[in-house]
XYZ file of C-alpha atoms in Angstrom:
670
model
C 8.673 -12.755 -12.795
C 6.993 -10.116 -10.634
C 3.580 -8.765 -11.503
C 2.612 -5.241 -10.799
C 1.084 -4.039 -7.166
C 2.333 -5.502 -9.430
C 4.533 -8.564 -7.837
C 9.578 -11.020 -7.665
C 12.684 -13.696 -7.822
C 16.282 -13.057 -8.835
C 18.796 -15.514 -10.161
C 16.572 -16.583 -12.999
C 14.525 -14.326 -15.260
C 11.116 -14.396 -13.645
C 8.285 -11.897 -13.337
C 6.549 -9.860 -10.568
C 3.431 -7.381 -10.142
C 2.609 -3.727 -9.310
C 0.360 -3.211 -6.268
C -3.154 1.162 -6.168
C -7.328 14.113 1.049
C -4.561 11.808 2.618
C -2.511 14.632 4.255
C -5.550 15.447 6.412
C -5.950 11.914 7.772
C -2.210 11.921 8.521
C -2.488 15.301 10.318
C 0.773 16.255 8.627
C 1.828 19.583 10.124
C 5.595 19.692 9.990
C 6.209 20.745 6.385
C 8.020 23.933 7.344
C 11.439 25.461 6.850
C 12.939 23.085 9.397
C 11.796 20.123 7.333
C 12.975 21.100 3.860
C 13.660 18.047 1.704
C 14.979 19.680 -1.483
C 18.253 17.813 -1.064
C 16.461 14.460 -0.752
C 16.425 12.316 -3.892
C 13.346 10.081 -4.011
C 13.132 7.255 -6.521
C 10.399 4.880 -7.596
C 10.745 1.456 -9.217
C 7.644 1.003 -11.304
C 6.100 2.014 -14.618
C 7.744 5.306 -15.498
C 6.434 8.861 -15.329
C 4.428 11.461 -17.269
C 7.011 14.275 -17.139
C 4.636 17.017 -18.306
C 2.505 16.679 -15.148
C 2.311 19.814 -13.011
C 3.248 17.613 -10.060
C 6.788 17.566 -11.452
C 7.059 21.302 -12.134
C 10.467 22.628 -11.045
C 9.597 26.287 -10.507
C 11.530 27.616 -7.502
C 14.096 24.814 -7.499
C 17.799 25.513 -7.497
C 20.550 23.489 -9.173
C 20.412 19.702 -8.996
C 22.434 18.421 -5.983
C 26.027 17.540 -6.867
C 25.644 14.118 -5.275
C 23.219 13.159 -8.051
C 24.750 10.972 -10.768
C 21.591 9.967 -12.630
C 20.428 10.702 -16.142
C 17.323 11.357 -18.207
C 17.419 8.380 -20.538
C 16.062 8.481 -24.075
C 16.774 6.096 -26.931
C 18.223 7.156 -30.257
C 15.548 7.620 -32.861
C 12.715 7.722 -30.326
C 10.459 10.689 -31.253
C 9.155 10.926 -27.683
C 9.945 14.397 -26.345
C 10.697 13.058 -22.867
C 12.437 15.546 -20.606
C 13.601 15.960 -17.013
C 14.133 19.121 -14.960
C 15.283 20.311 -11.530
C 12.341 18.520 -9.873
C 12.216 15.345 -11.964
C 15.978 14.905 -12.009
C 16.211 11.450 -13.526
C 14.379 8.775 -15.478
C 15.608 5.415 -16.719
C 14.009 2.352 -18.276
C 15.034 -1.313 -18.062
C 13.619 -3.853 -20.505
C 16.350 -6.360 -21.412
C 14.848 -9.055 -19.204
C 11.361 -8.413 -20.541
C 12.510 -8.429 -24.175
C 14.279 -11.756 -23.619
C 10.984 -13.472 -22.775
C 9.169 -15.659 -25.315
C 7.094 -13.568 -27.714
C 3.668 -15.007 -26.648
C 4.233 -13.769 -23.088
C 5.040 -10.235 -24.167
C 2.461 -7.601 -25.021
C 3.150 -6.636 -28.644
C 1.545 -3.225 -28.083
C 3.936 -2.149 -25.335
C 5.949 1.013 -25.966
C 9.646 0.457 -25.348
C 12.761 2.599 -25.182
C 11.187 5.278 -23.026
C 10.689 5.993 -19.342
C 7.315 7.538 -20.174
C 4.334 6.213 -18.248
C 1.719 4.630 -20.508
C -0.127 3.024 -17.596
C -0.857 5.744 -14.999
C 0.444 3.718 -12.065
C 3.980 5.123 -12.241
C 3.009 8.805 -12.370
C 0.451 8.312 -9.615
C 2.876 6.678 -7.187
C 5.797 9.025 -7.949
C 3.659 12.129 -7.426
C 2.277 10.625 -4.211
C 5.766 10.222 -2.799
C 7.206 13.554 -3.935
C 4.857 15.506 -6.193
C 4.944 19.301 -5.998
C 1.993 21.396 -4.802
C -0.702 21.720 -7.495
C -3.656 23.988 -6.746
C -7.198 23.269 -7.905
C -6.521 19.607 -8.690
C -9.528 17.333 -9.133
C -10.791 14.287 -10.972
C -13.477 15.672 -13.272
C -14.478 18.115 -10.537
C -14.461 15.591 -7.701
C -12.211 16.088 -4.660
C -11.072 19.535 -5.744
C -8.154 20.941 -3.726
C -4.371 21.232 -3.595
C -2.540 18.038 -4.491
C 0.940 17.283 -3.170
C 3.185 14.362 -2.385
C 4.367 13.242 1.030
C 7.634 15.130 0.524
C 6.582 17.823 -1.970
C 9.898 19.658 -2.193
C 12.073 16.588 -2.715
C 13.710 15.786 -6.053
C 12.307 12.691 -7.746
C 13.475 10.090 -10.256
C 11.671 7.278 -12.061
C 13.025 3.801 -12.806
C 10.728 2.011 -15.235
C 11.077 -1.741 -14.702
C 7.538 -2.922 -15.502
C 6.050 -3.457 -18.951
C 2.330 -4.077 -18.981
C 1.582 -6.367 -16.079
C 5.045 -7.910 -15.925
C 8.153 -6.764 -14.094
C 11.141 -8.944 -14.950
C 13.650 -9.887 -12.255
C 16.630 -8.862 -14.363
C 15.043 -5.460 -14.979
C 14.173 -5.000 -11.300
C 17.722 -5.752 -10.179
C 19.087 -3.422 -12.852
C 16.760 -0.703 -11.577
C 17.926 -1.173 -7.987
C 21.593 -1.065 -8.947
C 21.103 2.059 -11.081
C 19.242 3.834 -8.272
C 22.046 3.009 -5.836
C 24.696 4.243 -8.268
C 22.723 7.396 -9.127
C 22.595 8.523 -5.502
C 18.985 8.167 -4.389
C 18.140 8.569 -0.691
C 14.786 6.753 -0.575
C 13.317 4.048 -2.823
C 9.553 3.575 -3.117
C 8.869 0.108 -4.547
C 5.251 -0.704 -5.397
C 6.089 -4.216 -6.560
C 5.621 -7.640 -5.045
C 4.580 -11.259 -5.498
C 1.220 -12.926 -5.259
C 2.987 -15.932 -3.725
C 6.026 -16.186 -1.459
C 9.511 -17.051 -2.656
C 12.591 -17.382 -0.511
C 14.612 -14.217 -0.058
C 17.560 -15.547 -2.081
C 15.200 -16.111 -5.042
C 13.690 -12.622 -4.871
C 15.081 -9.734 -6.896
C 13.277 -7.303 -4.599
C 14.796 -8.896 -1.480
C 18.310 -8.872 -2.936
C 18.031 -5.438 -4.543
C 16.570 -3.850 -1.422
C 19.296 -5.439 0.737
C 21.955 -3.831 -1.476
C 20.120 -0.505 -1.186
C 19.921 -0.665 2.613
C 23.615 -1.615 2.717
C 24.182 1.729 0.969
C 22.044 3.569 3.559
C 19.075 3.858 1.183
C 15.706 3.245 2.813
C 13.379 0.962 0.835
C 9.606 1.224 1.296
C 7.365 -1.372 -0.355
C 3.677 -2.151 -0.726
C 2.361 -5.217 1.066
C 0.139 -6.350 -1.807
C -3.550 -6.386 -2.712
C -4.499 -9.997 -1.987
C -6.417 -9.421 1.251
C -8.306 -10.087 3.366
C -7.092 -13.706 3.396
C -4.319 -14.455 5.937
C -0.642 -14.878 4.996
C -1.035 -13.034 1.699
C 1.315 -10.134 2.471
C 4.371 -9.806 0.227
C 7.777 -8.122 0.616
C 8.548 -10.049 3.791
C 12.222 -9.207 4.335
C 13.000 -7.363 7.615
C 15.184 -4.698 5.989
C 12.322 -3.119 4.017
C 9.393 -1.115 5.385
C 6.248 -2.901 4.185
C 3.021 -0.885 4.039
C -0.648 -1.870 4.338
C -3.474 0.283 2.958
C -6.200 2.142 4.840
C -9.146 4.322 3.941
C -9.137 8.098 4.407
C -11.760 10.499 5.771
C -12.995 11.580 2.330
C -15.737 9.827 0.398
C -17.310 10.291 -2.996
C -20.908 9.397 -2.272
C -23.757 8.444 -4.542
C -27.044 7.288 -3.037
C -29.404 4.614 -4.337
C -33.062 5.532 -3.854
C -35.477 2.614 -4.139
C -39.123 2.796 -5.047
C -40.058 1.772 -1.500
C -38.394 4.996 -0.205
C -35.297 3.261 1.145
C -32.076 5.241 0.633
C -28.758 3.385 0.573
C -25.330 5.038 0.589
C -22.866 4.039 -2.093
C -19.714 5.415 -3.668
C -18.751 6.445 -7.159
C -16.627 8.781 -9.242
C -18.865 8.754 -12.281
C -19.180 12.127 -13.991
C -22.494 11.002 -15.474
C -25.868 11.593 -13.816
C -29.454 10.588 -14.381
C -32.150 13.186 -15.084
C -33.676 14.278 -11.808
C -37.143 13.445 -10.496
C -37.443 10.214 -12.421
C -37.217 6.622 -11.220
C -36.058 3.917 -13.626
C -36.881 0.213 -13.910
C -34.495 -1.825 -11.752
C -33.485 -5.411 -12.527
C -30.832 -7.895 -11.528
C -28.265 -8.318 -14.293
C -29.092 -12.032 -14.128
C -32.500 -11.149 -15.592
C -30.838 -9.504 -18.605
C -28.758 -12.493 -19.646
C -28.680 -14.230 -22.988
C -30.282 -17.664 -22.834
C -26.953 -19.446 -23.375
C -25.175 -17.481 -20.618
C -25.004 -18.709 -17.016
C -26.718 -16.748 -14.271
C -23.385 -16.197 -12.508
C -21.731 -14.733 -15.617
C -24.632 -12.360 -16.156
C -24.767 -11.296 -12.518
C -21.053 -10.478 -12.729
C -21.783 -8.454 -15.895
C -19.105 -10.277 -17.862
C -18.436 -8.827 -21.303
C -20.926 -10.221 -23.825
C -23.191 -11.808 -21.215
C -26.088 -9.324 -21.345
C -28.948 -8.923 -23.844
C -29.686 -5.318 -24.844
C -33.352 -6.134 -25.428
C -33.666 -6.968 -21.721
C -31.347 -4.289 -20.304
C -32.040 -1.164 -22.336
C -33.413 1.767 -20.341
C -32.994 0.003 -16.993
C -30.707 0.207 -13.963
C -28.811 -3.069 -13.578
C -27.589 -4.651 -10.345
C -24.170 -6.232 -10.993
C -22.221 -8.321 -8.485
C -18.602 -7.527 -7.594
C -15.951 -10.128 -8.378
C -14.092 -11.850 -11.211
C -13.861 -8.975 -13.733
C -12.993 -5.324 -13.127
C -15.510 -3.065 -11.423
C -15.463 -0.452 -14.194
C -15.623 -3.155 -16.872
C -18.981 -4.250 -15.463
C -20.305 -0.775 -16.153
C -18.827 -0.865 -19.650
C -20.894 -3.997 -20.339
C -24.015 -2.412 -18.815
C -23.530 0.704 -20.941
C -22.938 -1.393 -24.071
C -26.382 -2.963 -23.794
C -28.156 0.339 -23.161
C -28.591 0.312 -19.377
C -29.071 3.815 -17.945
C -27.263 3.040 -14.702
C -25.557 0.363 -12.624
C -25.623 -0.586 -8.969
C -22.467 -2.527 -8.120
C -23.169 -4.784 -5.127
C -20.387 -6.323 -3.045
C -19.998 -10.048 -2.752
C -19.671 -11.485 0.754
C -15.864 -11.584 0.628
C -15.690 -7.834 -0.063
C -17.980 -7.099 2.881
C -18.267 -3.414 3.706
C -15.471 -2.151 1.479
C -16.833 -0.018 -1.348
C -14.709 1.915 -3.820
C -15.183 5.073 -5.859
C -14.529 4.348 -9.535
C -14.827 6.519 -12.644
C -17.683 4.551 -14.171
C -18.793 5.162 -17.752
C -22.453 5.541 -16.767
C -24.336 6.660 -13.637
C -23.332 4.104 -11.010
C -23.111 3.496 -7.281
C -21.076 0.852 -5.438
C -22.844 -0.491 -2.323
C -21.720 -2.876 0.419
C -22.717 -6.518 0.829
C -25.524 -5.821 3.298
C -27.123 -3.071 1.226
C -26.667 -5.111 -1.939
C -28.779 -7.836 -0.370
C -31.439 -5.254 0.532
C -31.546 -4.096 -3.093
C -31.689 -7.613 -4.543
C -34.432 -8.572 -2.090
C -36.414 -5.523 -3.199
C -35.889 -6.526 -6.856
C -36.912 -10.142 -6.281
C -40.015 -9.444 -4.185
C -41.426 -6.372 -5.913
C -43.658 -6.522 -8.974
C -42.194 -3.506 -10.780
C -39.058 -2.391 -8.925
C -37.753 1.098 -9.648
C -34.768 3.115 -8.453
C -32.686 6.252 -8.868
C -28.939 6.917 -8.520
C -27.960 10.369 -7.262
C -25.060 12.391 -8.662
C -21.678 12.084 -6.950
C -20.806 14.453 -4.114
C -17.547 14.867 -2.192
C -17.936 14.190 1.529
C -15.210 15.230 3.987
C -14.582 14.329 7.629
C -15.976 10.806 7.344
C -16.114 8.921 10.661
C -14.919 6.421 11.663
C -11.691 6.682 9.686
C -9.282 5.232 8.853
C -10.085 1.549 8.496
C -8.100 -1.268 6.900
C -8.877 -1.837 3.223
C -10.287 -5.267 2.423
C -7.826 -5.709 -0.445
C -4.789 -4.948 1.729
C -2.770 -8.162 2.109
C -2.618 -9.710 5.573
C -0.019 -11.373 7.725
C 1.277 -13.423 9.346
C 4.622 -13.544 7.573
C 4.717 -16.908 5.817
C 8.492 -16.906 5.169
C 9.756 -15.476 8.453
C 6.971 -15.940 11.038
C 8.901 -14.080 13.781
C 8.960 -10.879 11.679
C 5.868 -8.659 11.704
C 4.453 -7.970 8.228
C 2.995 -5.636 7.221
C 5.013 -3.141 9.265
C 2.807 -0.060 9.081
C -0.437 1.237 7.561
C -0.952 4.392 5.482
C -3.676 5.875 3.248
C -4.214 3.751 0.155
C -7.880 4.128 -0.816
C -9.242 6.806 -3.174
C -5.927 8.646 -3.465
C -5.818 11.591 -5.883
C -2.475 11.988 -7.658
C -0.943 12.649 -11.076
C -1.842 10.350 -13.951
C -0.705 9.512 -17.450
C -2.570 11.364 -20.174
C -1.716 8.600 -22.624
C -4.689 6.452 -21.681
C -8.447 6.791 -21.100
C -10.152 6.796 -17.738
C -11.882 3.459 -18.296
C -11.191 0.132 -20.049
C -13.553 1.130 -22.880
C -11.732 1.672 -26.186
C -14.277 4.349 -27.082
C -13.506 6.377 -23.946
C -11.768 9.566 -25.124
C -11.502 11.125 -21.668
C -8.066 12.106 -20.368
C -7.216 13.524 -16.977
C -4.011 14.910 -15.417
C -5.095 13.488 -12.041
C -6.820 10.278 -11.133
C -8.054 8.414 -8.084
C -6.492 5.020 -7.430
C -6.502 2.518 -4.582
C -3.976 -0.094 -3.488
C -0.974 -0.660 -1.278
C 0.902 0.933 -4.197
C -0.738 4.168 -3.103
C -0.015 3.587 0.604
C 3.663 2.809 0.012
C 4.652 6.258 -1.383
C 2.891 8.046 1.486
C 5.364 6.412 3.850
C 8.300 6.892 1.463
C 7.576 10.627 1.428
C 7.568 10.677 5.220
C 10.863 8.770 5.238
C 12.429 11.499 3.091
C 11.257 14.170 5.525
C 12.632 12.236 8.491
C 15.939 11.665 6.741
C 16.256 15.382 5.979
C 15.766 16.172 9.673
C 17.858 13.269 10.988
C 20.528 12.568 8.333
C 22.445 10.424 10.840
C 19.558 7.974 11.350
C 19.999 4.519 9.806
C 17.236 2.903 7.709
C 16.352 0.693 10.705
C 16.108 3.687 13.058
C 13.763 5.533 10.694
C 11.686 2.383 10.315
C 11.524 1.950 14.094
C 10.541 5.602 14.601
C 7.621 5.181 12.204
C 6.467 1.879 13.724
C 6.750 2.693 17.448
C 4.834 5.980 17.105
C 1.942 4.504 15.085
C -1.628 4.465 16.370
C -4.188 1.676 16.520
C -7.081 4.132 16.998
C -9.350 5.813 14.441
C -10.554 9.432 14.397
C -13.289 8.821 16.967
C -11.015 7.007 19.410
C -12.126 3.482 18.589
C -9.894 0.575 17.616
C -8.948 0.366 13.936
C -11.543 -1.693 12.084
C -11.409 -3.810 8.946
C -13.867 -3.579 6.057
C -16.284 -5.911 7.858
C -16.375 -3.559 10.854
C -14.475 -6.026 13.012
C -11.470 -5.007 15.111
C -8.347 -5.304 12.986
C -5.123 -6.845 14.321
C -1.376 -6.375 13.716
C -1.680 -9.022 11.004
C -3.685 -6.403 9.090
C -2.132 -3.078 10.135
C 1.337 -3.998 11.443
C 2.356 -1.615 14.205
C -0.603 0.637 13.385
C -1.469 3.679 11.284
C 1.401 6.049 10.580
C 1.624 9.332 12.561
C 4.195 11.578 10.815
C 4.408 14.289 13.454
C 5.355 11.853 16.210
C 7.820 9.877 14.085
C 10.238 12.820 14.035
C 10.677 12.490 17.815
C 10.173 8.826 18.821
C 12.231 8.910 22.035
C 13.607 5.363 21.776
C 14.339 3.236 18.718
C 15.257 -0.340 17.812
C 18.359 -0.242 15.624
C 19.703 -2.889 13.240
C 22.645 -2.993 10.847
C 23.780 -5.117 7.906
C 25.478 -7.636 10.218
C 22.167 -8.103 12.035
C 20.391 -8.748 8.731
C 23.054 -11.253 7.676
C 22.683 -13.014 11.032
C 18.934 -13.090 10.413
C 19.584 -14.889 7.122
C 21.952 -17.246 8.970
C 19.192 -17.988 11.468
C 16.907 -18.556 8.509
C 19.220 -21.391 7.441
C 21.057 -19.758 4.548
C 24.409 -21.145 3.382
C 27.453 -19.224 2.121
C 26.438 -19.248 -1.544
C 23.008 -17.864 -0.678
C 24.472 -15.209 1.633
C 26.836 -14.122 -1.132
C 23.848 -12.975 -3.210
C 23.202 -10.349 -0.552
C 26.662 -9.496 0.741
C 28.904 -10.149 -2.246
C 31.674 -11.662 -0.171
C 32.099 -14.500 2.351
C 30.362 -14.140 5.698
C 30.834 -16.349 8.753
C 27.569 -17.044 10.546
C 27.495 -16.995 14.354
C 27.475 -20.398 16.034
C 23.966 -19.757 17.285
C 21.342 -17.132 16.515
C 17.854 -17.000 17.993
C 15.434 -15.324 15.581
C 13.124 -14.450 18.473
C 15.812 -12.041 19.752
C 16.262 -10.255 16.413
C 15.997 -6.570 17.401
C 12.804 -5.831 15.433
C 10.278 -3.192 16.622
C 7.743 -5.965 17.290
C 7.674 -9.188 19.317
C 6.171 -12.041 17.311
C 6.086 -15.576 18.735
C 5.006 -18.057 16.038
C 5.660 -21.253 18.000
C 4.957 -20.758 21.709
C 5.539 -23.972 23.640
C 3.168 -24.933 26.423
C 4.695 -25.595 29.811
C 7.619 -23.202 29.783
C 7.969 -19.394 29.825
C 9.581 -17.728 26.824
C 12.241 -15.028 27.194
C 12.659 -12.376 24.506
C 15.485 -9.823 24.494
C 15.422 -6.366 22.908
C 17.756 -3.341 22.890
C 16.566 0.252 22.566
C 18.609 3.359 21.776
C 17.808 6.818 23.099
C 17.483 9.386 20.282
C 16.101 12.100 22.539
C 17.239 14.022 25.582
C 18.206 12.353 28.907
C 15.116 10.695 30.324
C 13.737 7.904 32.495
C 11.286 5.431 30.966
C 8.908 3.020 32.648
C 7.098 0.158 30.980
C 3.349 -0.265 30.534
C 2.074 -3.673 29.434
C -1.092 -4.635 27.575
C -0.789 -8.412 27.898
C -2.193 -10.756 25.227
C -5.252 -12.617 26.463
C -4.264 -15.628 28.571
C -0.637 -14.571 29.062
C 1.397 -13.035 31.844
C 4.016 -10.577 30.600
C 6.890 -9.308 32.719
C 9.720 -6.956 31.720
C 13.113 -6.672 33.424
C 14.200 -4.065 34.104
C 10.854 -2.285 34.116
C 12.568 1.111 34.137
C 15.235 2.397 31.761
C 17.395 5.401 32.606
C 19.159 7.277 29.787
C 21.731 9.939 30.596
C 22.570 10.939 27.028
C 21.527 10.707 23.398
C 22.740 7.509 21.707
C 22.812 5.463 24.902
C 21.577 1.852 24.624
C 19.687 -0.275 27.150
C 18.719 -3.952 26.985
C 15.566 -5.449 28.480
C 14.086 -8.944 28.721
C 10.431 -9.805 28.188
C 9.105 -13.025 29.762
C 5.889 -14.506 28.358
C 4.053 -17.090 30.483
C 0.860 -18.895 29.518
C -1.769 -18.824 32.252
C -2.938 -22.230 33.443
C -6.157 -23.490 31.901
C -6.049 -21.039 28.996
C -7.705 -22.149 25.754
C -8.243 -20.229 22.528
C -10.546 -20.251 19.560
C -8.203 -18.041 17.514
C -4.683 -18.729 16.269
C -3.144 -15.462 17.449
C -3.524 -13.263 20.515
C -2.192 -9.725 20.599
C -0.850 -7.231 23.073
C 1.494 -4.286 23.363
C 4.516 -3.167 25.335
C 4.889 0.609 25.784
C 7.894 2.496 27.154
C 6.949 5.995 28.312
C 8.777 8.921 29.896
C 5.666 11.095 30.116
C 6.326 12.684 26.726
C 7.052 9.753 24.417
C 5.036 6.564 23.947
C 7.293 3.891 22.427
C 4.874 1.119 21.450
C 5.945 -2.420 20.526
C 3.290 -4.858 19.223
C 3.171 -8.377 20.683
C 1.655 -11.289 18.754
C 1.655 -14.884 20.000
C 0.446 -17.876 18.045
C -1.335 -20.158 20.447
C -0.237 -23.813 20.143
C -3.382 -25.855 19.436
């Protein structure tokens, strides 16, 4: 069972999970006539679609490509007026696995027999990957501008495999097989597990392998279980796994304390306090019922607060345990006029803009402590929360989201995961108008667009780019496109500093993979690392798989090579999970020229404490498609000791025009 990212196995019926302006941070410039993607068919495995959204308007589209074999599925007797068009060319739903589950596990209120999105997640991710241009889009006036997907002229299709929070393995596999049969070019899969399972037990691993075998590129979210290590999901080397970053747009709301201190927070609340008036400020713990614990009250758990103590005041609630917006629902229920949401220590500096049901501001851990100290040491503390304003050009951006799941890869330690980072925080995209903006049952607000955060939002950004690259380079394999995206990524932010995490510490490849995606460079990477289905099967052989396990992926017998060294698997990263002291380690890679004839030389940024040599240190290519092999030797310097598990470096091939970057990560043997 996979839960939605939401997160998956295969042979048995188990469940999984779904994972939640970005074009400016990507500096996407190449959406011109030479990069038309109208013949690209993008598909999304998730929670369906709201077909009436303007993001799926088909004005200006010609006939549906003949290669498309999909359908717009509706059940007999279903009154839902679900429809497709020349933009949204297909929609299917899969629920046999879900319906076969025991009744107590199922949500009796779920709507079946329709590909319609009753959750918001499906429409948001599908419009992010391939939504059409929509002018004057906003979320209740915030972030107003033109919304579009990563590949706005592509055709799109929805495969609804999740019902509520559960995505059944049988339904996921059925969705993959239908997408392959229908003729999709790119699959965006915002699904994954909260815990690792072997590849042969994962419906996503098996389904994505079948897709790649049919030349369909699969992009997946890495999960929202960060910042703890080894939490990343979708660990197979044949998929492109995406981490989430912030963008350079904020929705700011300031907290003004009675002592004149002003603290910056974030919010998307459409509500505002009357101006020129300060309100009593208390910790939510001071508004608790007598029988409720201090922790429950501070978290603003439903039913924990006493209206006699909270009415007319601004409450300070602590992040954690229950949903951020739900805390405000509880504060509003007991008559509070506003809420300050303070981060716990684990959330650090990451603050998120939410559509709160009352005036609210989300502040970081440090500022939350300042506010609580003011409350605890002031006789009559007062405060004010300013109205929300959109702020553009935020520096330094991007940074790695705290929730974004981290490596290293717990199943295959020699494979870098995540692979790449893309915008996944405060993303505006289409939404389902079937549900309110908040968890409150009394909330009657509906919106055609919404702001969401998660690796589910980062994943379709990359999937849209993949469609553009495939339209320009139809001969490129899934591995070549993946390599082009990874080797052209950047590890710098918009002020030239190293990418940071939410705690303002330097992030590492275990957080961002190869780096932050750069679409304009990915179209011309110079050199690439290619892989094919035989390579992936050999990887599984090296992973110890037997014939019956391999058959789940390949469908027929496969003879493993007598020996296969996983360290030499031709991945666009060099990861050494078990370096042995006392002997150098040799790693072999092969690159293919996808540009004009050129001569490359190597530049090395060695991991701390290691000597790195490359032979040959120059590669000469006389034609496009030519391959060259090189050997990297890693030697531990004498007397080197470490306080950290991993050290990182980079190997860069350059011809003066291209910079082909390959991350290096070495786990130091304690």
